[in-house]
Every structure is written in structure tokens, then in C-alpha cells.
């Protein structure tokens, strides 16, 4: 899983796991990598998948001077990152992973580009294989805004919705460039004050999504009176190429933390038994309650993004309270050490909270306090007037 050594100045990795993490951190650090034995032993069809080559194409689009060499059998990749450029471009995302797989890469790299990002992405907007565009807009945007001195220009607009398996969605993402990210102290968990949501349907009866909304509200109103779920009923070309529906719920706390959960329906076309709207509504509500129980100051899906921003922030101490570490975050912390030489202090947050503090601050599952000193990563490409 971790780096196996160096070869001709390249960090050497094996296997396909955490492919995106390695490319992302290679691009930011400027350190070239080689990844070998990609699905060499444990798959009938070894080598890169379409969504991985598609990711390489995206990184090539937003950088200048990047050199990518793919082995003849597709089981190895040599990646020599160029300079982050950004700007305006379009990218057709692989259907298999959805737009969210690529969007969180843009979110991580966007502030450090030479030119502000203005990207149009096409494909699947709401997929079980990656965070949806609604999930990213709610939770990841809330996280990035904590680290930006000014979030003017940060925007995500859904032009068309596209569900599995045929996609047809389109979103526009814009992100401003920043010289540096600020160090922050976010050490207290606050109470959930309201629930908001977006229920969407494409090429199916609006009654389906209305039934899902009523079911979800029936669960959430047992815990909080302020629950409101919008409906987005797309028609014609704006409804993509496949039928379906889904619900994205967001729990917002008094300090602006946003926990999000989403479930998209299954249809005969996408495989499996068709989804019952009432079941979907109940399941997504329970999924959101699980996120709230995990707690902290960030959605569990974007713990890694917090770690990245803390590591690249100003040369000052940053502290951030999160819920139980996900496996993805654990490996991301290991990769941060390998690419940037930065280590985090991880503590049981119970020891950080004063005994006379409100017990509600530590309600739910065990929390982790992340602490590090930022490396002072600076965007030298940003023009200074």
C-alpha cells in the first residue's frame, strides 16, 4: 500500500489501491511517481480501468508540462507532474465512477492553480460509486470555506442531472485561486440546528420522489422540527439519459458544519430490483443520523480534505475535531507523510475537552483531534497585483 522506495528520483508504488490519492499528492508536491503491478495478480483483466485513464486525462488538462507514460500492458504508470494551470475547459467523465470522483480532485487542486478554474464536467451526477455533486456542494464546500479568507467565486451549478447507467448530466464548477490557506482551530462539536435536503427525479413520476420525501421527513421529524426538503424534477434534455430518483439530506450545525447523506434509486435498467421510495427515504434518513452520530466538524467522506488543507496551510498550528477515522483517511495521512514529510498528532478528543464543558460536545461516537503544523504551501503561480 505504502511507498516501496525510490527509483531514479521517482517514488515507487505497487497496486491500484488509492490511485487517486497518489496522483493528487504527486501533482501538489511536484514529486514524480511510478505505480506498478496495477491489478496484475488479482484480476482477470489486469491494468488500468477507463475511469483511471480518464483521471489522468483530467490532470493533464489542468496542468502544463505533465508527462504520463503508461506501460504497454497497462499495468504500470509513470507520472511526472507539471505546473498547475487551471483555466477554462471541459471534461467528459467516465460513467463508471461519476462526476464526483473527479470533482473532489478539482476541489483539492483548484485553489493552487495559476488561473481560476471554470470547468464543465459531463457524466453521472449522482452515483453510489462516488460522492454526488449535491454531497460535494454541501459538505466539501463548507469545509473549504473554513480555510479560505474569501470564498467569492466558489460555485457549483447543476445544469443537467444524469443518473446511472447512461449519465447525461452536466455541471459547471468554478474555484478562485489563493496564495495560501489559513491555519484554523475547529475543536468543538456543535448541535444540529436544521435539516435540509434535495430530492430529485429524472424520467420517472414525481410521485416517486414525493413518497421518498415524506418517508425521510417522517424519520427526521422525530429528532428535529426544522426539516425542509426541496424537490428537483428535471424534464427533457435536463433529465439525462436514464430514469431514477434519489434524496440528498444535509444536517447543518450552529457553527456551519454540514453532514450529508445520499441514496439513489436502483432500477431494472441499472441492475437489481427497483427501489421502493418509502424504503429509500427511510434509509437515507438513517444514514444521515449515522453521520451525525459520528460527529466532529466535518462529514466523514471529506476527512481527507481537511487533512490536506491543514497540511498545506500556513506555518501555524491547526487543530480539527473529526469523528472516527475512515480507512481512506488513514491511508491519506500516510501518503501525506511520504509526499510532504508531514505527520499529524492524533489524540482521543475526550482528553482535549475540559470536564466542565457541555457534555453535548462529545455526544455520539469517539472523536479524534487532528493536530499539525502546516508546511506553508504557497501558490507561486498566483499573480500579485
Coordinates of C-alpha atoms in Angstrom, one line a residue:
X1 CA 0.0 0.0 0.0
X2 CA 2.7 2.5 1.0
X3 CA 5.8 3.6 -0.9
X4 CA 8.2 0.8 -1.6
X5 CA 11.2 3.0 -2.2
X6 CA 12.7 5.4 -4.8
X7 CA 14.0 4.7 -8.3
X8 CA 15.7 7.3 -10.4
X9 CA 14.2 10.1 -8.3
X10 CA 10.6 8.6 -8.5
X11 CA 8.5 7.3 -5.6
X12 CA 7.6 3.7 -6.3
X13 CA 4.2 2.3 -5.5
X14 CA 2.5 -1.0 -6.3
X15 CA -1.1 -1.9 -6.9
X16 CA -4.2 0.1 -7.9
X17 CA -5.4 1.0 -4.4
X18 CA -5.5 4.7 -3.6
X19 CA -4.6 5.6 -7.2
X20 CA -6.3 9.0 -7.0
X21 CA -4.6 9.9 -3.7
X22 CA -1.1 9.3 -5.2
X23 CA -1.7 11.3 -8.3
X24 CA -3.3 14.2 -6.4
X25 CA -0.4 14.5 -3.9
X26 CA 2.2 14.0 -6.7
X27 CA 0.7 16.9 -8.5
X28 CA 0.7 19.2 -5.5
X29 CA 4.2 18.2 -4.3
X30 CA 5.8 18.0 -7.7
X31 CA 7.3 14.6 -6.9
X32 CA 7.1 12.1 -9.8
X33 CA 5.8 8.6 -9.1
X34 CA 5.7 5.2 -10.8
X35 CA 2.9 2.8 -10.0
X36 CA 3.5 -0.8 -10.9
X37 CA 1.5 -4.1 -10.8
X38 CA -1.9 -2.4 -11.4
X39 CA -4.3 -5.4 -10.9
X40 CA -1.6 -7.7 -12.1
X41 CA -2.4 -10.7 -10.0
X42 CA -5.9 -10.4 -8.6
X43 CA -7.9 -9.7 -11.7
X44 CA -8.9 -11.4 -15.0
X45 CA -8.3 -8.1 -16.8
X46 CA -5.1 -6.5 -15.4
X47 CA -4.2 -2.9 -15.9
X48 CA -5.8 0.5 -15.7
X49 CA -9.6 0.9 -15.8
X50 CA -11.3 3.5 -18.0
X51 CA -12.0 5.8 -15.1
X52 CA -8.3 5.9 -14.1
X53 CA -7.1 6.8 -17.6
X54 CA -9.9 9.4 -17.6
X55 CA -8.5 10.9 -14.4
X56 CA -5.0 11.1 -15.9
X57 CA -6.5 13.0 -18.8
X58 CA -8.2 15.4 -16.4
X59 CA -4.9 16.1 -14.6
X60 CA -3.1 16.6 -18.0
X61 CA -5.8 19.2 -18.9
X62 CA -5.4 21.3 -15.8
X63 CA -1.5 21.2 -15.8
X64 CA 1.3 22.4 -18.1
X65 CA 4.2 20.1 -18.8
X66 CA 2.8 16.9 -17.2
X67 CA 4.3 13.7 -18.7
X68 CA 2.4 10.5 -18.4
X69 CA 3.8 7.1 -19.6
X70 CA 1.5 4.0 -19.5
X71 CA 3.2 0.6 -19.8
X72 CA 2.5 -1.5 -22.9
X73 CA 0.2 -3.9 -21.0
X74 CA -1.4 -1.1 -18.9
X75 CA -0.2 -2.4 -15.6
X76 CA 2.2 0.5 -14.9
X77 CA 2.1 4.3 -15.0
X78 CA 4.9 6.8 -14.7
X79 CA 3.5 10.2 -13.7
X80 CA 5.8 13.3 -13.9
X81 CA 3.6 16.3 -12.8
X82 CA 3.8 19.7 -14.4
X83 CA 2.7 23.1 -13.1
X84 CA -0.9 23.6 -12.1
X85 CA -2.5 25.9 -14.6
X86 CA -6.3 25.6 -14.3
X87 CA -8.4 27.9 -16.5
X88 CA -11.5 27.1 -18.5
X89 CA -12.0 23.6 -20.1
X90 CA -14.5 20.8 -20.5
X91 CA -14.1 17.2 -19.4
X92 CA -16.2 14.1 -20.1
X93 CA -16.2 12.0 -17.0
X94 CA -16.2 8.2 -17.1
X95 CA -19.7 6.8 -16.5
X96 CA -18.3 4.1 -14.2
X97 CA -17.3 6.5 -11.4
X98 CA -19.4 9.6 -11.8
X99 CA -18.6 13.3 -11.8
X100 CA -17.9 13.3 -8.1
X101 CA -14.8 11.1 -8.5
X102 CA -13.2 13.9 -10.5
X103 CA -14.8 16.9 -8.8
X104 CA -13.2 16.4 -5.4
X105 CA -9.8 16.4 -7.2
X106 CA -10.6 19.8 -8.7
X107 CA -11.7 21.0 -5.3
X108 CA -8.3 19.9 -3.8
X109 CA -6.2 21.4 -6.6
X110 CA -8.3 24.4 -7.6
X111 CA -7.0 27.0 -5.0
X112 CA -3.4 26.4 -6.1
X113 CA -3.8 26.8 -9.9
X114 CA -2.4 29.7 -11.9
X115 CA -5.8 30.6 -13.3
X116 CA -9.2 30.3 -11.6
X117 CA -10.9 27.1 -12.5
X118 CA -14.0 27.2 -14.8
X119 CA -14.7 23.6 -15.6
X120 CA -17.7 21.9 -17.3
X121 CA -18.0 18.2 -16.4
X122 CA -20.3 15.8 -18.1
X123 CA -21.4 12.3 -17.0
X124 CA -23.2 10.9 -13.9
X125 CA -24.1 13.5 -11.3
X126 CA -25.5 11.1 -8.7
X127 CA -23.8 7.8 -8.3
X128 CA -23.3 5.3 -5.5
X129 CA -19.6 4.9 -6.6
X130 CA -18.5 8.4 -5.6
X131 CA -19.8 11.4 -3.7
X132 CA -22.6 13.1 -5.6
X133 CA -22.5 16.7 -6.8
X134 CA -25.1 17.6 -4.2
X135 CA -23.0 15.9 -1.4
X136 CA -19.8 17.8 -2.5
X137 CA -21.6 21.1 -2.8
X138 CA -23.0 20.8 0.8
X139 CA -20.2 19.2 2.8
X140 CA -16.9 19.7 0.8
X141 CA -17.7 23.4 0.1
X142 CA -18.4 24.0 3.8
X143 CA -15.0 22.5 4.6
X144 CA -13.1 24.5 2.0
X145 CA -14.7 27.8 3.1
X146 CA -13.3 27.4 6.6
X147 CA -9.8 27.5 5.1
X148 CA -10.3 30.4 2.6
X149 CA -10.1 34.0 3.6
X150 CA -12.5 34.8 0.8
X151 CA -14.7 32.3 -0.9
X152 CA -16.0 34.6 -3.7
X153 CA -16.0 32.7 -7.0
X154 CA -16.5 29.2 -5.5
X155 CA -19.6 27.8 -7.2
X156 CA -21.1 24.5 -8.4
X157 CA -24.1 24.7 -10.8
X158 CA -26.0 21.6 -11.9
X159 CA -27.1 22.2 -15.5
X160 CA -28.4 18.7 -16.1
X161 CA -28.9 15.7 -13.9
X162 CA -27.6 12.3 -15.1
X163 CA -28.1 9.0 -13.3
X164 CA -26.7 5.6 -13.8
X165 CA -26.2 3.7 -16.0
X166 CA -26.3 6.1 -19.0
X167 CA -25.5 9.5 -17.4
X168 CA -26.2 12.6 -19.4
X169 CA -25.6 15.1 -16.6
X170 CA -23.6 18.3 -16.7
X171 CA -22.2 20.6 -14.0
X172 CA -20.1 23.8 -14.0
X173 CA -17.5 24.2 -11.3
X174 CA -15.7 27.5 -10.6
X175 CA -13.0 27.9 -8.0
X176 CA -10.9 31.0 -7.1
X177 CA -7.1 30.8 -6.7
X178 CA -5.5 31.6 -3.4
X179 CA -1.9 32.5 -2.3
X180 CA -2.2 30.5 0.9
X181 CA -4.7 28.7 3.1
X182 CA -5.2 29.8 6.7
X183 CA -4.5 27.7 9.7
X184 CA -7.6 27.1 11.7
X185 CA -8.8 25.9 15.1
X186 CA -12.0 23.9 14.9
X187 CA -12.2 21.9 18.2
X188 CA -15.8 21.9 19.3
X189 CA -18.7 19.9 18.1
X190 CA -21.9 22.0 18.0
X191 CA -25.6 21.0 17.9
X192 CA -27.5 20.3 14.7
X193 CA -30.0 23.2 14.1
X194 CA -31.8 22.2 11.0
X195 CA -32.1 19.5 8.2
X196 CA -32.2 20.5 4.6
X197 CA -32.3 18.3 1.5
X198 CA -32.7 17.9 -2.2
X199 CA -34.9 15.2 -3.7
X200 CA -34.5 14.7 -7.4
X201 CA -36.1 12.6 -10.1
X202 CA -35.4 12.0 -13.8
X203 CA -37.7 10.4 -16.3
X204 CA -40.0 9.0 -13.5
X205 CA -43.2 10.1 -12.0
X206 CA -42.8 13.0 -9.4
X207 CA -45.0 10.9 -7.1
X208 CA -42.0 8.6 -6.6
X209 CA -39.8 11.3 -5.2
X210 CA -42.6 12.8 -3.1
X211 CA -43.2 9.5 -1.4
X212 CA -39.4 9.3 -0.6
X213 CA -39.5 12.8 0.8
X214 CA -42.5 12.0 3.1
X215 CA -40.7 8.9 4.4
X216 CA -37.5 10.7 5.1
X217 CA -39.3 13.6 6.9
X218 CA -41.2 11.0 9.0
X219 CA -37.9 9.8 10.4
X220 CA -36.2 13.2 10.8
X221 CA -39.1 15.0 12.5
X222 CA -38.7 12.6 15.4
X223 CA -35.5 14.3 16.2
X224 CA -35.7 17.9 14.9
X225 CA -38.7 20.2 14.0
X226 CA -36.8 22.2 11.3
X227 CA -36.8 19.9 8.3
X228 CA -37.3 21.0 4.8
X229 CA -36.5 19.1 1.6
X230 CA -36.6 20.7 -1.9
X231 CA -37.6 18.7 -4.9
X232 CA -35.8 18.9 -8.3
X233 CA -38.0 17.4 -11.1
X234 CA -35.9 17.5 -14.2
X235 CA -37.6 17.2 -17.6
X236 CA -36.5 16.7 -21.2
X237 CA -32.8 17.1 -22.0
X238 CA -32.1 18.3 -18.4
X239 CA -33.1 14.9 -17.1
X240 CA -30.2 12.9 -18.5
X241 CA -30.3 9.6 -20.2
X242 CA -31.6 7.2 -17.5
X243 CA -34.6 7.1 -15.2
X244 CA -34.3 7.2 -11.5
X245 CA -34.7 9.3 -8.3
X246 CA -32.8 10.0 -5.1
X247 CA -32.6 12.0 -1.9
X248 CA -29.7 14.0 -0.5
X249 CA -30.0 15.2 3.1
X250 CA -27.9 17.7 4.9
X251 CA -27.7 18.3 8.7
X252 CA -26.3 21.8 9.5
X253 CA -24.9 22.6 12.9
X254 CA -24.8 26.0 14.6
X255 CA -21.2 26.6 13.6
X256 CA -21.7 25.8 9.9
X257 CA -20.6 22.2 9.8
X258 CA -22.6 20.1 7.3
X259 CA -23.1 16.4 7.4
X260 CA -24.6 14.8 4.3
X261 CA -26.0 11.5 3.2
X262 CA -27.5 10.4 -0.1
X263 CA -29.1 7.3 -1.7
X264 CA -30.0 7.0 -5.3
X265 CA -32.6 4.5 -6.6
X266 CA -31.9 1.3 -8.4
X267 CA -34.0 0.5 -11.5
X268 CA -34.2 -2.6 -13.7
X269 CA -32.1 -0.6 -16.2
X270 CA -29.3 -0.1 -13.7
X271 CA -29.4 -3.6 -12.4
X272 CA -31.1 -5.1 -9.3
X273 CA -34.6 -4.9 -8.0
X274 CA -36.4 -1.5 -8.4
X275 CA -36.2 0.7 -5.3
X276 CA -39.3 1.3 -3.1
X277 CA -39.5 5.1 -2.5
X278 CA -40.5 4.7 1.2
X279 CA -37.5 2.4 1.8
X280 CA -35.2 4.9 0.2
X281 CA -36.5 7.8 2.2
X282 CA -36.1 5.9 5.5
X283 CA -32.7 4.5 4.6
X284 CA -31.2 7.9 3.7
X285 CA -32.6 9.4 6.9
X286 CA -30.9 6.7 9.0
X287 CA -27.7 7.2 7.0
X288 CA -27.7 10.9 7.9
X289 CA -28.3 10.1 11.6
X290 CA -25.3 7.8 11.5
X291 CA -23.2 10.7 10.1
X292 CA -24.4 12.9 12.9
X293 CA -23.6 10.2 15.4
X294 CA -20.0 10.0 14.1
X295 CA -19.9 13.8 14.6
X296 CA -16.9 16.1 14.6
X297 CA -16.6 19.2 12.5
X298 CA -16.6 17.6 9.1
X299 CA -18.5 14.9 7.2
X300 CA -16.7 11.5 7.3
X301 CA -16.5 11.5 3.5
X302 CA -14.2 14.6 3.5
X303 CA -12.0 14.0 6.4
X304 CA -9.1 13.6 3.9
X305 CA -9.8 17.0 2.5
X306 CA -9.5 18.6 6.0
X307 CA -6.1 16.8 6.5
X308 CA -4.9 18.1 3.1
X309 CA -5.9 21.7 3.8
X310 CA -4.3 21.5 7.3
X311 CA -1.1 20.2 5.9
X312 CA -0.8 22.8 3.2
X313 CA -1.9 25.7 5.4
X314 CA 0.2 28.5 6.9
X315 CA 3.1 27.6 9.1
X316 CA 1.0 27.6 12.3
X317 CA -0.8 25.1 14.4
X318 CA -4.1 23.8 13.1
X319 CA -6.5 21.7 15.1
X320 CA -9.6 19.9 13.8
X321 CA -12.1 17.7 15.6
X322 CA -13.3 14.7 13.5
X323 CA -15.3 11.5 14.0
X324 CA -13.7 8.0 13.8
X325 CA -11.1 7.9 11.1
X326 CA -12.2 6.3 7.9
X327 CA -9.8 3.8 6.2
X328 CA -9.4 6.2 3.3
X329 CA -8.3 9.0 5.6
X330 CA -5.8 6.7 7.4
X331 CA -4.0 5.9 4.1
X332 CA -4.2 9.6 3.1
X333 CA -2.4 10.6 6.2
X334 CA 0.3 8.0 5.3
X335 CA 0.6 9.4 1.8
X336 CA 0.9 13.0 3.2
X337 CA 3.9 11.9 5.2
X338 CA 5.5 10.3 2.1
X339 CA 5.0 13.3 -0.2
X340 CA 5.3 16.2 2.1
X341 CA 7.1 14.8 5.2
X342 CA 4.4 16.0 7.5
X343 CA 3.0 14.0 10.4
X344 CA -0.2 14.6 12.4
X345 CA -0.8 14.2 16.1
X346 CA -3.9 12.1 16.7
X347 CA -5.5 12.1 20.1
X348 CA -8.6 10.8 21.6
X349 CA -10.6 14.0 21.8
X350 CA -12.1 13.1 25.1
X351 CA -8.9 14.1 26.7
X352 CA -8.9 17.5 25.0
X353 CA -12.3 18.6 26.3
X354 CA -12.5 20.3 29.7
X355 CA -14.5 18.4 32.3
X356 CA -16.8 21.4 32.9
X357 CA -17.7 21.7 29.2
X358 CA -21.1 20.8 27.9
X359 CA -21.5 17.0 27.5
X360 CA -23.2 17.6 24.2
X361 CA -19.8 18.5 22.7
X362 CA -18.7 14.8 22.9
X363 CA -22.1 13.2 22.2
X364 CA -22.1 10.3 19.8
X365 CA -19.1 8.1 18.8
X366 CA -15.5 8.6 19.9
X367 CA -13.9 11.7 18.4
X368 CA -10.3 12.3 17.2
X369 CA -8.4 15.6 17.5
X370 CA -6.1 16.1 14.4
X371 CA -3.2 18.5 15.1
X372 CA -0.4 19.5 12.7
X373 CA 1.8 22.5 11.8
X374 CA 1.2 23.5 8.2
X375 CA 4.0 23.5 5.7
X376 CA 3.2 26.9 4.4
X377 CA 2.4 25.7 0.9
X378 CA 2.3 28.8 -1.3
X379 CA 0.7 29.3 -4.8
X380 CA 3.6 31.0 -6.6
X381 CA 1.6 31.0 -9.8
X382 CA -1.0 33.4 -8.4
X383 CA -0.4 36.8 -9.8
X384 CA 0.1 39.6 -7.2
X385 CA -1.2 43.0 -8.3

